[in-house]
Short mmCIF file of C-alpha atoms in Angstrom, two decimals:
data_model
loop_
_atom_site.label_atom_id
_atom_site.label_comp_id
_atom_site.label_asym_id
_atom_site.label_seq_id
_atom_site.Cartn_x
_atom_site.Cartn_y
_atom_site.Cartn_z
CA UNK A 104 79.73 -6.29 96.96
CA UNK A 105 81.04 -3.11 99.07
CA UNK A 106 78.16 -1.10 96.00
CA UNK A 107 75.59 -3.76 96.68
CA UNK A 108 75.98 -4.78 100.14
CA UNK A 109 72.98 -6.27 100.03
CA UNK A 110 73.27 -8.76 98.08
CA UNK A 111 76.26 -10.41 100.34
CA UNK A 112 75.27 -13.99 102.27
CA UNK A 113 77.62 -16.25 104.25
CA UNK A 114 81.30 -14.94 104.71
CA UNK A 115 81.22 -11.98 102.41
CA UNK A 116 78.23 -10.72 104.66
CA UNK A 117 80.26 -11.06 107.78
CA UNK A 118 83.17 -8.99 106.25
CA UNK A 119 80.78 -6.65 105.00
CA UNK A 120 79.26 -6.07 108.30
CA UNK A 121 82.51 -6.06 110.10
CA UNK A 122 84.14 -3.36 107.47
CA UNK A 123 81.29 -1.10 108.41
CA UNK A 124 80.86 -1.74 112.05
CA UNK A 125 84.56 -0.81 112.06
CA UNK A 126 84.37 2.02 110.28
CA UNK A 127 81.01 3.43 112.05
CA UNK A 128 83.14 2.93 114.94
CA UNK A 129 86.19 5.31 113.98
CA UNK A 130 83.96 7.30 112.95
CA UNK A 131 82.46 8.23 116.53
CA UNK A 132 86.01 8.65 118.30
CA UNK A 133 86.71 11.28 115.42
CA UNK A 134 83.61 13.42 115.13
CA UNK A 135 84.04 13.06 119.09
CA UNK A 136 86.82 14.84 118.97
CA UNK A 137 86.13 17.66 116.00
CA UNK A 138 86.45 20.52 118.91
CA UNK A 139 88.97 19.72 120.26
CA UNK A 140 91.95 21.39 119.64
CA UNK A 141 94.12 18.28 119.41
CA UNK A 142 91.83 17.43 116.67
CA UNK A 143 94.64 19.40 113.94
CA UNK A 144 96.93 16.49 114.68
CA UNK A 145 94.86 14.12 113.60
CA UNK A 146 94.12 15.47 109.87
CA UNK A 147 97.44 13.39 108.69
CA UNK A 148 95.88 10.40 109.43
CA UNK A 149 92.07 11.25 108.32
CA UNK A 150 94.04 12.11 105.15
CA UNK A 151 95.49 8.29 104.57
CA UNK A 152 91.86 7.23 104.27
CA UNK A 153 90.92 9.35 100.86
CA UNK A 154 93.95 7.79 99.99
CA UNK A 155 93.64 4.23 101.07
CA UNK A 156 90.34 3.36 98.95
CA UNK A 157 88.73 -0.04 99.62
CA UNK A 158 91.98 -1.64 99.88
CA UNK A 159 92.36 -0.61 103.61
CA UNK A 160 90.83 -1.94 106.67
CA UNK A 161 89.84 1.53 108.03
CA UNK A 162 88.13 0.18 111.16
CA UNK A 163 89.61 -2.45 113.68
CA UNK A 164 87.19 -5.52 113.75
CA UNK A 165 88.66 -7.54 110.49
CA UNK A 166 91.89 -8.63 109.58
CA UNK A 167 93.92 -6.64 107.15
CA UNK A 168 95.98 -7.52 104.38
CA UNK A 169 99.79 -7.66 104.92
CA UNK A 170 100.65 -4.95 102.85
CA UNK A 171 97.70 -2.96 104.59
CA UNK A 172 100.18 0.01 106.09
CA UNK A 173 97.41 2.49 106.13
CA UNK A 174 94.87 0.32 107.69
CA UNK A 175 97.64 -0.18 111.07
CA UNK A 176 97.90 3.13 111.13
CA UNK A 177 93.68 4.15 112.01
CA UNK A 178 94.74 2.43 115.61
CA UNK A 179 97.35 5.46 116.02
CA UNK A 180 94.33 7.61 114.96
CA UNK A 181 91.80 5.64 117.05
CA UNK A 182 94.02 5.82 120.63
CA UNK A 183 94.66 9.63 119.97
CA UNK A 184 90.85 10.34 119.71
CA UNK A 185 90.71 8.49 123.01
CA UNK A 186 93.84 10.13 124.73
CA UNK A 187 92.01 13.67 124.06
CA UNK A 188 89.02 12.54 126.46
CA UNK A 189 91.91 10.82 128.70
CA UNK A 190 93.86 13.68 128.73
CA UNK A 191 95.53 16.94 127.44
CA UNK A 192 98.52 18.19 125.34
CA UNK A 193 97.86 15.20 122.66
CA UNK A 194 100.30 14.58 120.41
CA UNK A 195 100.02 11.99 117.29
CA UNK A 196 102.81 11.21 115.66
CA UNK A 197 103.17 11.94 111.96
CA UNK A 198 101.84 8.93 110.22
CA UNK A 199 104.30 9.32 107.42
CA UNK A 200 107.43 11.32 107.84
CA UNK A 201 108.59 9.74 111.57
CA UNK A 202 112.05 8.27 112.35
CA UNK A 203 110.25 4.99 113.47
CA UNK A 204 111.53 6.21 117.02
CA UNK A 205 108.72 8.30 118.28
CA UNK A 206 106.18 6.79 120.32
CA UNK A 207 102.61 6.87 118.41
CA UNK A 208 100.63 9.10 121.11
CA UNK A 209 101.80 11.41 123.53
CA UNK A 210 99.38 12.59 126.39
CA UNK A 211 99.69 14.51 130.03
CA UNK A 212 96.63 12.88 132.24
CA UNK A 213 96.10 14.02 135.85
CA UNK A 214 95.15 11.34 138.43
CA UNK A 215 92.09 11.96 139.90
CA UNK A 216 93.38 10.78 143.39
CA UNK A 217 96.50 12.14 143.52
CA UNK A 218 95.66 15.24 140.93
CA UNK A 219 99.54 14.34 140.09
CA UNK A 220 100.09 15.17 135.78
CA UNK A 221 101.82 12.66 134.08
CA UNK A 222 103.06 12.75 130.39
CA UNK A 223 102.17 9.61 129.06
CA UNK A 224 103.69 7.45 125.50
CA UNK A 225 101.48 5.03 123.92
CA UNK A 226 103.58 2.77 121.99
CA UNK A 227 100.97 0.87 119.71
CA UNK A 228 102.27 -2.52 117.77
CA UNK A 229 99.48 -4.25 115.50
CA UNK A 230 100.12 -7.95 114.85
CA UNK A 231 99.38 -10.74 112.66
CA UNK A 232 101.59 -13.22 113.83
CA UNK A 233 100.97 -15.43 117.03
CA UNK A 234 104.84 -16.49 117.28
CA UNK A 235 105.40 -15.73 121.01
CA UNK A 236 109.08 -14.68 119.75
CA UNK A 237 107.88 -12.21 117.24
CA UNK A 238 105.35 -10.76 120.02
CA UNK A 239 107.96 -10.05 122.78
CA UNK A 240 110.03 -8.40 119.88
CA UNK A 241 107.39 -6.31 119.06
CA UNK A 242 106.66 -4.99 122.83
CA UNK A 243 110.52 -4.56 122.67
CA UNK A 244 110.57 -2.20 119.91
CA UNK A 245 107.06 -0.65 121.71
CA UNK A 246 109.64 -0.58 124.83
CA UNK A 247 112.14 1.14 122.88
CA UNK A 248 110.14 3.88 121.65
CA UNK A 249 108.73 5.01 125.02
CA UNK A 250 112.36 4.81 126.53
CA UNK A 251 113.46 7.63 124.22
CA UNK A 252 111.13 9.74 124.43
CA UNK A 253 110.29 12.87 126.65
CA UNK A 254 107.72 11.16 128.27
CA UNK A 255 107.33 10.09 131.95
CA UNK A 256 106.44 7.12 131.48
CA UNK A 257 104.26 4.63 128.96
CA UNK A 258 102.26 1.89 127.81
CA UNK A 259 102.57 -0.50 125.22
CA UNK A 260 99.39 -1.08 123.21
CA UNK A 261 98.90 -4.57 121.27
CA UNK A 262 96.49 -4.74 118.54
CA UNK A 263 95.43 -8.45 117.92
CA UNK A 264 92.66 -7.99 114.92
CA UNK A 265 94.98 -9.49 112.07
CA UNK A 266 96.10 -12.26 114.95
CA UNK A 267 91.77 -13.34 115.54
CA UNK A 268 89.62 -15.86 114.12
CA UNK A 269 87.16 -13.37 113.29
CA UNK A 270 85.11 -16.34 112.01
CA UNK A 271 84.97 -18.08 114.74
CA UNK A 272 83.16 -15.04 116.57
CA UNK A 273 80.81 -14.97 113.41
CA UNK A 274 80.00 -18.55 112.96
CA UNK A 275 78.87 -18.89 116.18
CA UNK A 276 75.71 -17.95 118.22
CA UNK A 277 75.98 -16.61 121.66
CA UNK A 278 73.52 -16.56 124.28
CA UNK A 279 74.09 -13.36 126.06
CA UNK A 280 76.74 -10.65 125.15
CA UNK A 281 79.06 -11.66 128.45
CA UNK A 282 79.25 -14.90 126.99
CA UNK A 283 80.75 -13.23 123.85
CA UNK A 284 82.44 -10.76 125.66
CA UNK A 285 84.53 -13.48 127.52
CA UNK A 286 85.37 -15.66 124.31
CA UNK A 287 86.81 -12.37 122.70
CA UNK A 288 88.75 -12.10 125.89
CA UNK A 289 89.75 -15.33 125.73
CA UNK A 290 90.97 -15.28 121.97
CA UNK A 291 92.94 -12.09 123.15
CA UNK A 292 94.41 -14.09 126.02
CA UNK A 293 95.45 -16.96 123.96
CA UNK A 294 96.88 -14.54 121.23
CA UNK A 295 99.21 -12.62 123.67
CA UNK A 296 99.76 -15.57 126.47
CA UNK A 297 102.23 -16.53 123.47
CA UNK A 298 104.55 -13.73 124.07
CA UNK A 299 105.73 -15.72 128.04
CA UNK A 300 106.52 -19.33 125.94
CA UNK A 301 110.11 -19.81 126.91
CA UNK A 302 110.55 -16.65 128.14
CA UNK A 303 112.89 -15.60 131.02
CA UNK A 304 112.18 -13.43 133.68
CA UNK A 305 115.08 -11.26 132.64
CA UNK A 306 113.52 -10.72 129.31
CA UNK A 307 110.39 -9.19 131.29
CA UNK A 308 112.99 -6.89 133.29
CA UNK A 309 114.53 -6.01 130.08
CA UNK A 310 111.24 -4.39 128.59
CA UNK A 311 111.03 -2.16 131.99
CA UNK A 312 114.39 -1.17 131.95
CA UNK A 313 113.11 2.25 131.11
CA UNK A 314 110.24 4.47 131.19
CA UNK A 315 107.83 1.37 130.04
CA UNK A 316 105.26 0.39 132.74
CA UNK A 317 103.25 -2.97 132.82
CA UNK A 318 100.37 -3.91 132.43
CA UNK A 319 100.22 -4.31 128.71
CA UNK A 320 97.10 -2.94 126.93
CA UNK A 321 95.65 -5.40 124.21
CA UNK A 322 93.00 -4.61 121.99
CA UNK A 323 90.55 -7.16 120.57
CA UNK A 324 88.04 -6.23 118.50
CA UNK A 325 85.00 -8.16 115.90
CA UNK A 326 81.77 -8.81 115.25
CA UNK A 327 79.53 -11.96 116.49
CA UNK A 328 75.54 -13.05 116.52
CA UNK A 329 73.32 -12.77 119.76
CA UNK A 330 70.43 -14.95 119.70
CA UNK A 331 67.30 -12.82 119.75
CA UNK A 332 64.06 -13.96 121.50
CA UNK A 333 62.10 -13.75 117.56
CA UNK A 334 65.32 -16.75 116.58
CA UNK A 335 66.71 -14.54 114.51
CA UNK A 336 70.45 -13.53 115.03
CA UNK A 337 71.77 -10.20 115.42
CA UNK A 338 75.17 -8.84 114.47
CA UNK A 339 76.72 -7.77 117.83
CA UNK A 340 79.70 -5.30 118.06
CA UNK A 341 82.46 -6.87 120.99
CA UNK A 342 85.38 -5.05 121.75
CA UNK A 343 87.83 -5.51 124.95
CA UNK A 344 90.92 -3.64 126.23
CA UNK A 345 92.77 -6.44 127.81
CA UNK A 346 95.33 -5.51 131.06
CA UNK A 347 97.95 -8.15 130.55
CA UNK A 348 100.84 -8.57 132.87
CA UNK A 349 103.13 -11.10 131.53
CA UNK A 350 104.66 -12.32 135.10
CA UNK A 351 103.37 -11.37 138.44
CA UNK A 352 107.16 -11.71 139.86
CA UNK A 353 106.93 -7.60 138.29
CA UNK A 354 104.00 -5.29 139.80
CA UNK A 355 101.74 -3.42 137.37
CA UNK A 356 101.90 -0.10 137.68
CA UNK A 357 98.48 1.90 139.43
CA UNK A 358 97.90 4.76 137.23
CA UNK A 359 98.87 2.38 134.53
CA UNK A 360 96.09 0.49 135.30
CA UNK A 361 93.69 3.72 135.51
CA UNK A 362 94.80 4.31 132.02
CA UNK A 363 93.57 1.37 130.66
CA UNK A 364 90.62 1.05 132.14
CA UNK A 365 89.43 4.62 131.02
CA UNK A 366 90.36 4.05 127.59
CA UNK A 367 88.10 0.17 127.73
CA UNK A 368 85.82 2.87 128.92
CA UNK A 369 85.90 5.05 126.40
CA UNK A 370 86.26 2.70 123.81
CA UNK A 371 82.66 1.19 124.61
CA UNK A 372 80.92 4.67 125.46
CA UNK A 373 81.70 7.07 122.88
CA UNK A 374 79.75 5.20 119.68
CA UNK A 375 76.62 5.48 122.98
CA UNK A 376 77.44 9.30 122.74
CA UNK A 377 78.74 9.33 126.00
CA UNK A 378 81.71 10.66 127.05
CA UNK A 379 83.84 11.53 130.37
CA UNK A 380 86.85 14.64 130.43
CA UNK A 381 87.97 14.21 133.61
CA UNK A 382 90.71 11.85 133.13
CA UNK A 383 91.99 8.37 134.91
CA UNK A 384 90.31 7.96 138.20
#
C-alpha cells in the first residue's frame, strides 16, 4: 500500500494518511531549521531515517511498533527543531552513543519579561503503556536526567502517540476543529491523569527534588475527519501540547509555563510557514 497509496480504504487509509501527515510534519520543523547553525546536531538523527525504512514511524500521529527505537527517537529530533526557534546554544543528544544519562535537548532561552537566560533540559519519555505506575517511573527517570545535568533547570516531555486510540479520532466525524481539538486533549488527559492513581504527595516532591520544574509537557498528536459543508469528510491534522501539573499542593513554575506554550506555538505554526525567534514571552 505505502507504493499505491491510493488504492488504501477503511483503516489502512487512515494509517496511510496519518504516516504521511506525520512525516510532512517533521519535515517542516527540519527544513525550518536548515540555517541554523544548530542544524549540524541534528544530522545523527536525520541519519536514523535512511536507515529506519518503512518499518519506523518517522512522524508522531500513529502508534509505533514496540521494537520501533528509531521511530521514539524523531520526537528528540522534533523538540530540538523547536528549541532552535525557542532558543539558542541547542544541543541534541547523540541518538546512539549516550550513557542513557543525558537529557535529550539542551537549550539557553531568554525571558522576554525579565530578559533573564536560562539553560534549559528537555527530558522527553515516549509511552505506550497507560499503567499510572509505569508513567510516574518514566517522569522519574525524565527527573533523573535533568538533575544531572549542567542545566538550570528542565522539563519533562511525555509523548502519548503509542498510548492513543488513534481510531477513535479517525472513526469519528467532528463538527468543528475545537471540538476535535478538545477530545485529543481529553485522550491526553485521560492517558497521563493515570500517572496521580495512588500516588502520594511525596512521590510528586520526589520528582522536584532537583533541577525538574512542573508543569509537565504532554504531546498528543493524530489525525481525525471535519465535516465539510459539500458532506464530504476531510482528514484534519490535531496536535496539542498539554501543561499538566499532577497536584496543585506544588506550584508550576512561570517560565516553565512560557516554555510550553511557545513550543504548542510552534508546533502548530511552523507547517503554516510561520515562525517567531524571539523566545518565551
Amino acid at each position: 500500500m505505502q507504493r499505491k497509496p491510493e488504492l488504501a480504504t477503511g483503516v489502512q487509509q487512515a494509517e496511510i494518511l496519518r504516516q504521511s501527515a506525520g512525516v510532512h510534519d517533521l519535515a517542516a520543523k527540519v527544513l525550518s531549521v536548515e540555517n541554523q547553525p544548530e542544524f549540524q546536531s541534528c544530522l545523527e538523527h536525520l541519519k536514523l531515517i535512511v536507515k529506519s525504512g518503512i518499518n519506523s514511524s518517522v512522524g508522531q500521529m500513529n502508534r509505533g511498533a514496540a521494537s520501533d527505537d528509531i521511530g521514539r527517537k524523531m520526537i528528540e529530533l522534533y523538540f530540538s527543531c523547536l528549541a532552535i526557534h525557542c532558543g539558542f546554544d541547542v544541543e541534541l543528544d547523540h541518538p546512539t552513543n549516550s550513557s542513557g544519562d543525558n537529557p535529550d535537548v539542551m537549550f539557553t532561552a531568554k525571558d522576554g519579561e525579565t530578559l533573564r537566560e536560562t539553560r534549559w533540559a528537555l527530558a522527553i519519555k515516549s509511552i505506550s503503556s497507560r499503567s499510572g505506575q509505569t508513567i510516574y517511573e518514566r517522569i522519574k527517570e525524565g527527573a533523573h536526567q535533568i538533575d544531572v545535568c549542567s542545566a538550570d533547570k528542565g522539563i519533562i516531555v511525555i509523548n502519548v502517540k503509542d498510548a492513543l486510540d488513534h481510531e477513535s479520532f479517525w472513526n469519528r466525524s467532528f463538527d468543528n476543529l475545537i471540538d476535535a481539538l478538545e477530545s485529543l486533549k481529553s485522550s491526553i488527559d485521560e492517558v497521563i491523569e493515570k500517572s496521580k492513581e495512588n500516588r502520594d504527595l511525596e512521590d510528586w516532591r520526589e520528582v522536584l527534588s532537583g533541577k525538574t520544574v512542573f508543569p509537565i509537557a504532554v504531546l498528543g498528536q493524530s489525525l481525525c475527519r471535519l465535516t465539510t459543508k459539500s458532506g464530504q469528510p476531510q482528514p484534519t491534522v490535531l496536535k496539542a501540547l498539554v501543561a499538566f501539573n499532577p497536584t496543585k499542593s506544588l506550584s508550576a513554575d512561570a517560565e516553565a509555563l512560557k516554555v510550553c506554550f511557545f513550543f504548542n506555538e510552534l508546533m502548530q505554526k511552523i507547517i503554516l510557514g510561520e515562525t517567531d525567534s524571539s523566545g518565551p514571552r
